[in-house]
PDB file of C-alpha atoms in Angstrom:
ATOM      1  CA  UNK A 101      95.888  99.019  94.589  1.00  0.00           C
ATOM      2  CA  UNK A 102      94.635  95.422  93.884  1.00  0.00           C
ATOM      3  CA  UNK A 103      98.327  94.383  93.403  1.00  0.00           C
ATOM      4  CA  UNK A 104      99.067  96.295  96.644  1.00  0.00           C
ATOM      5  CA  UNK A 105      96.544  94.205  98.535  1.00  0.00           C
ATOM      6  CA  UNK A 106      97.777  91.142  97.126  1.00  0.00           C
ATOM      7  CA  UNK A 107     101.447  91.771  97.900  1.00  0.00           C
ATOM      8  CA  UNK A 108     100.369  92.593 101.600  1.00  0.00           C
ATOM      9  CA  UNK A 109      98.458  89.387 101.724  1.00  0.00           C
ATOM     10  CA  UNK A 110     101.464  87.508 100.586  1.00  0.00           C
ATOM     11  CA  UNK A 111     103.683  89.084 103.114  1.00  0.00           C
ATOM     12  CA  UNK A 112     100.893  88.671 105.507  1.00  0.00           C
ATOM     13  CA  UNK A 113     100.941  84.729 104.812  1.00  0.00           C
ATOM     14  CA  UNK A 114     104.514  84.858 106.146  1.00  0.00           C
ATOM     15  CA  UNK A 115     103.779  85.645 109.530  1.00  0.00           C
ATOM     16  CA  UNK A 116     103.352  83.349 112.719  1.00  0.00           C
ATOM     17  CA  UNK A 117     102.020  84.099 116.142  1.00  0.00           C
ATOM     18  CA  UNK A 118     104.350  85.561 118.796  1.00  0.00           C
ATOM     19  CA  UNK A 119     101.604  86.205 121.334  1.00  0.00           C
ATOM     20  CA  UNK A 120      98.808  84.273 122.544  1.00  0.00           C
ATOM     21  CA  UNK A 121      95.010  84.868 122.751  1.00  0.00           C
ATOM     22  CA  UNK A 122      95.404  88.696 121.519  1.00  0.00           C
ATOM     23  CA  UNK A 123      92.434  90.138 120.029  1.00  0.00           C
ATOM     24  CA  UNK A 124      91.579  93.613 118.125  1.00  0.00           C
ATOM     25  CA  UNK A 125      90.484  96.561 119.531  1.00  0.00           C
ATOM     26  CA  UNK A 126      89.470 100.085 117.829  1.00  0.00           C
ATOM     27  CA  UNK A 127      93.011 101.553 119.178  1.00  0.00           C
ATOM     28  CA  UNK A 128      95.116  98.381 118.487  1.00  0.00           C
ATOM     29  CA  UNK A 129      98.749  99.296 117.400  1.00  0.00           C
ATOM     30  CA  UNK A 130     100.394  97.962 114.306  1.00  0.00           C
ATOM     31  CA  UNK A 131     102.312  95.297 116.297  1.00  0.00           C
ATOM     32  CA  UNK A 132      98.900  94.385 118.016  1.00  0.00           C
ATOM     33  CA  UNK A 133      97.225  93.773 114.445  1.00  0.00           C
ATOM     34  CA  UNK A 134     100.377  92.038 113.433  1.00  0.00           C
ATOM     35  CA  UNK A 135     100.513  89.745 116.190  1.00  0.00           C
ATOM     36  CA  UNK A 136      96.680  88.692 115.849  1.00  0.00           C
ATOM     37  CA  UNK A 137      97.232  88.131 112.097  1.00  0.00           C
ATOM     38  CA  UNK A 138     100.287  85.908 113.089  1.00  0.00           C
ATOM     39  CA  UNK A 139      98.342  84.343 115.763  1.00  0.00           C
ATOM     40  CA  UNK A 140      95.711  83.438 113.410  1.00  0.00           C
ATOM     41  CA  UNK A 141      97.847  82.474 110.521  1.00  0.00           C
ATOM     42  CA  UNK A 142      99.715  79.946 112.910  1.00  0.00           C
ATOM     43  CA  UNK A 143      96.529  78.343 113.918  1.00  0.00           C
ATOM     44  CA  UNK A 144      94.944  78.698 110.251  1.00  0.00           C
ATOM     45  CA  UNK A 145      92.265  80.935 111.943  1.00  0.00           C
ATOM     46  CA  UNK A 146      91.057  82.706 108.849  1.00  0.00           C
ATOM     47  CA  UNK A 147      88.652  84.779 110.721  1.00  0.00           C
ATOM     48  CA  UNK A 148      91.191  86.203 113.171  1.00  0.00           C
ATOM     49  CA  UNK A 149      93.557  87.013 110.412  1.00  0.00           C
ATOM     50  CA  UNK A 150      90.703  88.875 108.588  1.00  0.00           C
ATOM     51  CA  UNK A 151      89.606  90.609 112.011  1.00  0.00           C
ATOM     52  CA  UNK A 152      92.716  93.197 111.468  1.00  0.00           C
ATOM     53  CA  UNK A 153      91.199  94.501 108.144  1.00  0.00           C
ATOM     54  CA  UNK A 154      88.136  97.175 107.964  1.00  0.00           C
ATOM     55  CA  UNK A 155      84.636  95.323 107.949  1.00  0.00           C
ATOM     56  CA  UNK A 156      83.943  96.523 104.418  1.00  0.00           C
ATOM     57  CA  UNK A 157      87.483  94.979 103.193  1.00  0.00           C
ATOM     58  CA  UNK A 158      87.085  91.412 104.763  1.00  0.00           C
ATOM     59  CA  UNK A 159      85.279  89.797 101.567  1.00  0.00           C
ATOM     60  CA  UNK A 160      88.013  91.175  99.264  1.00  0.00           C
ATOM     61  CA  UNK A 161      90.732  89.976 101.634  1.00  0.00           C
ATOM     62  CA  UNK A 162      88.791  86.931 102.234  1.00  0.00           C
ATOM     63  CA  UNK A 163      89.461  85.745  98.433  1.00  0.00           C
ATOM     64  CA  UNK A 164      93.065  85.448  98.971  1.00  0.00           C
ATOM     65  CA  UNK A 165      93.239  84.581 102.875  1.00  0.00           C
ATOM     66  CA  UNK A 166      91.561  81.202 102.779  1.00  0.00           C
ATOM     67  CA  UNK A 167      92.133  78.158 105.212  1.00  0.00           C
ATOM     68  CA  UNK A 168      93.424  76.202 101.991  1.00  0.00           C
ATOM     69  CA  UNK A 169      96.019  79.058 101.346  1.00  0.00           C
ATOM     70  CA  UNK A 170      97.204  79.363 104.858  1.00  0.00           C
ATOM     71  CA  UNK A 171      97.455  75.578 105.216  1.00  0.00           C
ATOM     72  CA  UNK A 172      99.652  75.252 102.070  1.00  0.00           C
ATOM     73  CA  UNK A 173     101.945  78.168 103.273  1.00  0.00           C
ATOM     74  CA  UNK A 174     102.190  76.448 106.648  1.00  0.00           C
ATOM     75  CA  UNK A 175     103.072  73.123 104.910  1.00  0.00           C
ATOM     76  CA  UNK A 176     105.692  74.935 102.778  1.00  0.00           C
ATOM     77  CA  UNK A 177     107.602  75.840 105.797  1.00  0.00           C
ATOM     78  CA  UNK A 178     107.289  72.525 107.633  1.00  0.00           C
ATOM     79  CA  UNK A 179     107.717  71.892 111.460  1.00  0.00           C
ATOM     80  CA  UNK A 180     109.054  74.440 113.909  1.00  0.00           C
ATOM     81  CA  UNK A 181     107.805  77.486 112.037  1.00  0.00           C
ATOM     82  CA  UNK A 182     109.243  80.576 113.340  1.00  0.00           C
ATOM     83  CA  UNK A 183     108.243  84.214 111.923  1.00  0.00           C
ATOM     84  CA  UNK A 184     109.339  87.510 112.978  1.00  0.00           C
ATOM     85  CA  UNK A 185     108.836  91.015 111.850  1.00  0.00           C
ATOM     86  CA  UNK A 186     110.587  94.200 112.350  1.00  0.00           C
ATOM     87  CA  UNK A 187     108.462  97.529 111.527  1.00  0.00           C
ATOM     88  CA  UNK A 188     111.304 100.067 110.449  1.00  0.00           C
ATOM     89  CA  UNK A 189     109.163 102.725 109.113  1.00  0.00           C
ATOM     90  CA  UNK A 190     105.835 104.327 109.813  1.00  0.00           C
ATOM     91  CA  UNK A 191     105.229 107.389 107.660  1.00  0.00           C
ATOM     92  CA  UNK A 192     102.044 109.766 107.681  1.00  0.00           C
ATOM     93  CA  UNK A 193     100.385 109.833 104.256  1.00  0.00           C
ATOM     94  CA  UNK A 194     100.230 113.336 103.110  1.00  0.00           C
ATOM     95  CA  UNK A 195      96.703 114.922 102.475  1.00  0.00           C
ATOM     96  CA  UNK A 196      97.560 114.221  98.489  1.00  0.00           C
ATOM     97  CA  UNK A 197      98.420 110.339  99.084  1.00  0.00           C
ATOM     98  CA  UNK A 198      95.549 109.924 101.541  1.00  0.00           C
ATOM     99  CA  UNK A 199      93.226 111.577  98.888  1.00  0.00           C
ATOM    100  CA  UNK A 200      94.710 109.013  96.410  1.00  0.00           C
ATOM    101  CA  UNK A 201      94.487 106.018  98.465  1.00  0.00           C
ATOM    102  CA  UNK A 202      90.551 107.102  98.858  1.00  0.00           C
ATOM    103  CA  UNK A 203      89.704 107.321  95.412  1.00  0.00           C
ATOM    104  CA  UNK A 204      91.318 103.872  95.104  1.00  0.00           C
ATOM    105  CA  UNK A 205      89.312 102.441  97.826  1.00  0.00           C
ATOM    106  CA  UNK A 206      85.932 104.171  96.213  1.00  0.00           C
ATOM    107  CA  UNK A 207      87.001 102.328  92.991  1.00  0.00           C
ATOM    108  CA  UNK A 208      87.583  98.819  94.653  1.00  0.00           C
ATOM    109  CA  UNK A 209      84.810  98.569  97.259  1.00  0.00           C
ATOM    110  CA  UNK A 210      81.159  99.104  97.816  1.00  0.00           C
ATOM    111  CA  UNK A 211      79.936 100.169 101.114  1.00  0.00           C
ATOM    112  CA  UNK A 212      83.360 101.783 102.229  1.00  0.00           C
ATOM    113  CA  UNK A 213      84.374 103.890 104.859  1.00  0.00           C
ATOM    114  CA  UNK A 214      87.075 106.172 103.948  1.00  0.00           C
ATOM    115  CA  UNK A 215      90.209 106.608 106.191  1.00  0.00           C
ATOM    116  CA  UNK A 216      90.614 109.898 108.223  1.00  0.00           C
ATOM    117  CA  UNK A 217      94.299 109.215 108.941  1.00  0.00           C
ATOM    118  CA  UNK A 218      96.782 106.724 107.467  1.00  0.00           C
ATOM    119  CA  UNK A 219     100.256 105.346 107.686  1.00  0.00           C
ATOM    120  CA  UNK A 220     102.372 103.561 105.228  1.00  0.00           C
ATOM    121  CA  UNK A 221     104.217 100.917 107.182  1.00  0.00           C
ATOM    122  CA  UNK A 222     107.696  99.397 106.172  1.00  0.00           C
ATOM    123  CA  UNK A 223     109.604  96.638 107.548  1.00  0.00           C
ATOM    124  CA  UNK A 224     111.085  93.210 106.980  1.00  0.00           C
ATOM    125  CA  UNK A 225     109.850  89.694 107.693  1.00  0.00           C
ATOM    126  CA  UNK A 226     111.629  86.227 108.115  1.00  0.00           C
ATOM    127  CA  UNK A 227     109.934  82.907 107.940  1.00  0.00           C
ATOM    128  CA  UNK A 228     112.010  79.646 108.889  1.00  0.00           C
ATOM    129  CA  UNK A 229     110.677  76.228 109.120  1.00  0.00           C
ATOM    130  CA  UNK A 230     112.310  72.685 108.867  1.00  0.00           C
ATOM    131  CA  UNK A 231     111.503  72.710 105.113  1.00  0.00           C
ATOM    132  CA  UNK A 232     111.959  76.229 104.036  1.00  0.00           C
ATOM    133  CA  UNK A 233     113.255  79.728 104.833  1.00  0.00           C
ATOM    134  CA  UNK A 234     112.185  83.185 103.363  1.00  0.00           C
ATOM    135  CA  UNK A 235     112.960  86.758 104.074  1.00  0.00           C
ATOM    136  CA  UNK A 236     110.306  89.489 102.681  1.00  0.00           C
ATOM    137  CA  UNK A 237     109.868  93.234 102.690  1.00  0.00           C
ATOM    138  CA  UNK A 238     106.747  95.240 104.159  1.00  0.00           C
ATOM    139  CA  UNK A 239     106.428  97.857 101.224  1.00  0.00           C
ATOM    140  CA  UNK A 240     102.684  98.342 100.647  1.00  0.00           C
ATOM    141  CA  UNK A 241     100.901  97.840 103.991  1.00  0.00           C
ATOM    142  CA  UNK A 242      98.898 100.932 105.614  1.00  0.00           C
ATOM    143  CA  UNK A 243      97.535 101.441 108.973  1.00  0.00           C
ATOM    144  CA  UNK A 244      94.453 103.602 109.083  1.00  0.00           C
ATOM    145  CA  UNK A 245      91.949 105.276 111.279  1.00  0.00           C
ATOM    146  CA  UNK A 246      88.393 104.145 109.726  1.00  0.00           C
ATOM    147  CA  UNK A 247      85.930 105.731 112.132  1.00  0.00           C
ATOM    148  CA  UNK A 248      88.220 105.872 115.043  1.00  0.00           C
ATOM    149  CA  UNK A 249      89.033 102.281 114.670  1.00  0.00           C
ATOM    150  CA  UNK A 250      92.611 101.548 113.448  1.00  0.00           C
ATOM    151  CA  UNK A 251      93.258  98.499 111.141  1.00  0.00           C
ATOM    152  CA  UNK A 252      95.655  97.363 108.605  1.00  0.00           C
ATOM    153  CA  UNK A 253      94.805  97.803 104.825  1.00  0.00           C
TER     154      UNK A 253
END
């Protein structure tokens, strides 16, 4: 799971905001959460980026989503950075898959909340700037319900 989380964080660092002033709510859609993450990325606002994750996981993700890492990623692309994403799949986890994810959460986190419902998200990303261009794939991202609050994981 740790490798999956790192992959998602790398993919996440490829995002840039398309919306303005978005915030996270309990019923945020996948797209809303990605837009908030991207806005945070664009502004190097690590707290905003971390707001899309469940509270118990923020310290874990915060090891990778740092202001230094975000600024380095932004510098890598140069000026006029444009990022986009396309969600191509949202597949509900089976009971067996959800149980496996819950076991991984138990092994990785303390004071955790187990999701009651979860979807595996797939899609593509594209980042373009004056210095660099990158295309990526969203493979290991989940959209989960933690106590009636939907978050990315």
